[in-house]
Amino acid sequence: MEVLTGHILVLIKAIDIRSEPAVRLLGELLDTDEYPRGAEQFAHELYSWLRSPYKDLRRYDEIAQVSKSLGEIRTSVYKDRRELIIV
């Protein structure tokens, strides 16, 4: 787990985590037969959380609503008491 965390932190510091090169590198560790787009989904969710007003991941996870579109990566939508933010 520490190796994966370190790998992700290096990527975030060096390049956009959502970029094709970053997703490709993450894919070596995260993509599986069951989840072939796991790295892409992870990059999207991490980026969405980092852009959100929530510092606590558990709180963000409680608020986040996930919808799935056919053929598209899932999009996180989270609600605050006064706003709806789509990322």
PDB file of C-alpha atoms in Angstrom:
ATOM      1  CA  MET A   1       0.000   0.000   0.000  1.00  0.00           C
ATOM      2  CA  GLU A   2       2.847   2.394   0.791  1.00  0.00           C
ATOM      3  CA  VAL A   3       4.348   1.791  -2.647  1.00  0.00           C
ATOM      4  CA  LEU A   4       1.042   2.652  -4.331  1.00  0.00           C
ATOM      5  CA  THR A   5       0.592   5.774  -2.193  1.00  0.00           C
ATOM      6  CA  GLY A   6       4.129   6.931  -2.972  1.00  0.00           C
ATOM      7  CA  HIS A   7       3.606   6.252  -6.680  1.00  0.00           C
ATOM      8  CA  ILE A   8       0.403   8.317  -6.701  1.00  0.00           C
ATOM      9  CA  LEU A   9       2.000  11.227  -4.828  1.00  0.00           C
ATOM     10  CA  VAL A  10       4.908  11.337  -7.283  1.00  0.00           C
ATOM     11  CA  LEU A  11       2.443  11.389 -10.198  1.00  0.00           C
ATOM     12  CA  ILE A  12       0.316  14.153  -8.658  1.00  0.00           C
ATOM     13  CA  LYS A  13       3.390  16.325  -8.141  1.00  0.00           C
ATOM     14  CA  ALA A  14       4.721  15.724 -11.653  1.00  0.00           C
ATOM     15  CA  ILE A  15       1.723  15.662 -14.004  1.00  0.00           C
ATOM     16  CA  ASP A  16      -2.048  16.002 -14.138  1.00  0.00           C
ATOM     17  CA  ILE A  17      -3.383  12.826 -12.506  1.00  0.00           C
ATOM     18  CA  ARG A  18      -6.112  12.664 -15.184  1.00  0.00           C
ATOM     19  CA  SER A  19      -3.674  12.755 -18.098  1.00  0.00           C
ATOM     20  CA  GLU A  20      -3.234   9.744 -20.353  1.00  0.00           C
ATOM     21  CA  PRO A  21       0.371   9.110 -19.210  1.00  0.00           C
ATOM     22  CA  ALA A  22      -0.660   9.188 -15.532  1.00  0.00           C
ATOM     23  CA  VAL A  23      -3.642   6.898 -16.103  1.00  0.00           C
ATOM     24  CA  ARG A  24      -1.457   4.520 -18.107  1.00  0.00           C
ATOM     25  CA  LEU A  25       1.094   4.349 -15.262  1.00  0.00           C
ATOM     26  CA  LEU A  26      -1.648   3.859 -12.677  1.00  0.00           C
ATOM     27  CA  GLY A  27      -3.202   1.223 -14.899  1.00  0.00           C
ATOM     28  CA  GLU A  28      -0.182  -1.002 -14.411  1.00  0.00           C
ATOM     29  CA  LEU A  29      -1.160  -1.219 -10.741  1.00  0.00           C
ATOM     30  CA  LEU A  30      -4.938  -0.689 -10.728  1.00  0.00           C
ATOM     31  CA  ASP A  31      -6.469  -2.096 -13.921  1.00  0.00           C
ATOM     32  CA  THR A  32      -7.698  -5.684 -13.677  1.00  0.00           C
ATOM     33  CA  ASP A  33      -9.797  -8.002 -15.815  1.00  0.00           C
ATOM     34  CA  GLU A  34     -12.748  -7.216 -13.570  1.00  0.00           C
ATOM     35  CA  TYR A  35     -12.100  -3.441 -13.611  1.00  0.00           C
ATOM     36  CA  PRO A  36     -10.279  -2.663 -16.875  1.00  0.00           C
ATOM     37  CA  ARG A  37     -10.746   1.099 -16.381  1.00  0.00           C
ATOM     38  CA  GLY A  38      -9.903   1.105 -12.681  1.00  0.00           C
ATOM     39  CA  ALA A  39      -7.028   3.562 -13.053  1.00  0.00           C
ATOM     40  CA  GLU A  40      -9.144   6.008 -15.047  1.00  0.00           C
ATOM     41  CA  GLN A  41     -11.927   5.807 -12.472  1.00  0.00           C
ATOM     42  CA  PHE A  42      -9.483   6.211  -9.587  1.00  0.00           C
ATOM     43  CA  ALA A  43      -7.848   9.254 -11.204  1.00  0.00           C
ATOM     44  CA  HIS A  44     -11.257  10.843 -11.789  1.00  0.00           C
ATOM     45  CA  GLU A  45     -12.448  10.220  -8.228  1.00  0.00           C
ATOM     46  CA  LEU A  46      -9.185  11.422  -6.662  1.00  0.00           C
ATOM     47  CA  TYR A  47      -9.238  14.599  -8.754  1.00  0.00           C
ATOM     48  CA  SER A  48     -12.891  15.215  -7.868  1.00  0.00           C
ATOM     49  CA  TRP A  49     -12.211  14.846  -4.142  1.00  0.00           C
ATOM     50  CA  LEU A  50      -9.141  17.092  -4.283  1.00  0.00           C
ATOM     51  CA  ARG A  51     -11.199  19.809  -6.018  1.00  0.00           C
ATOM     52  CA  SER A  52     -14.080  19.499  -3.571  1.00  0.00           C
ATOM     53  CA  PRO A  53     -14.483  21.658  -0.461  1.00  0.00           C
ATOM     54  CA  TYR A  54     -14.117  18.527   1.704  1.00  0.00           C
ATOM     55  CA  LYS A  55     -10.798  17.788   3.378  1.00  0.00           C
ATOM     56  CA  ASP A  56     -11.999  14.583   4.999  1.00  0.00           C
ATOM     57  CA  LEU A  57     -12.331  11.749   2.493  1.00  0.00           C
ATOM     58  CA  ARG A  58     -14.937   9.935   4.570  1.00  0.00           C
ATOM     59  CA  ARG A  59     -17.132  13.042   4.667  1.00  0.00           C
ATOM     60  CA  TYR A  60     -16.728  13.515   0.919  1.00  0.00           C
ATOM     61  CA  ASP A  61     -17.625   9.858   0.380  1.00  0.00           C
ATOM     62  CA  GLU A  62     -20.810  10.311   2.424  1.00  0.00           C
ATOM     63  CA  ILE A  63     -21.839  13.304   0.313  1.00  0.00           C
ATOM     64  CA  ALA A  64     -20.772  12.084  -3.130  1.00  0.00           C
ATOM     65  CA  GLN A  65     -23.450  10.723  -5.405  1.00  0.00           C
ATOM     66  CA  VAL A  66     -22.320   8.566  -8.273  1.00  0.00           C
ATOM     67  CA  SER A  67     -24.237   8.125 -11.488  1.00  0.00           C
ATOM     68  CA  LYS A  68     -23.286   5.948 -14.410  1.00  0.00           C
ATOM     69  CA  SER A  69     -23.746   6.851 -18.047  1.00  0.00           C
ATOM     70  CA  LEU A  70     -23.536   4.204 -20.745  1.00  0.00           C
ATOM     71  CA  GLY A  71     -20.046   4.039 -22.182  1.00  0.00           C
ATOM     72  CA  GLU A  72     -18.758   6.856 -19.992  1.00  0.00           C
ATOM     73  CA  ILE A  73     -16.793   7.057 -16.818  1.00  0.00           C
ATOM     74  CA  ARG A  74     -18.908   7.734 -13.748  1.00  0.00           C
ATOM     75  CA  THR A  75     -19.330  11.328 -12.682  1.00  0.00           C
ATOM     76  CA  SER A  76     -19.281  12.399  -9.067  1.00  0.00           C
ATOM     77  CA  VAL A  77     -21.911  14.832  -7.911  1.00  0.00           C
ATOM     78  CA  TYR A  78     -21.927  16.048  -4.354  1.00  0.00           C
ATOM     79  CA  LYS A  79     -24.245  18.344  -2.449  1.00  0.00           C
ATOM     80  CA  ASP A  80     -23.489  20.938   0.138  1.00  0.00           C
ATOM     81  CA  ARG A  81     -26.333  22.569   2.011  1.00  0.00           C
ATOM     82  CA  ARG A  82     -26.307  25.559  -0.297  1.00  0.00           C
ATOM     83  CA  GLU A  83     -24.888  24.270  -3.535  1.00  0.00           C
ATOM     84  CA  LEU A  84     -24.820  21.429  -6.006  1.00  0.00           C
ATOM     85  CA  ILE A  85     -21.430  20.916  -7.570  1.00  0.00           C
ATOM     86  CA  ILE A  86     -20.841  18.675 -10.582  1.00  0.00           C
ATOM     87  CA  VAL A  87     -17.260  17.635 -11.205  1.00  0.00           C
TER      88      VAL A  87
END
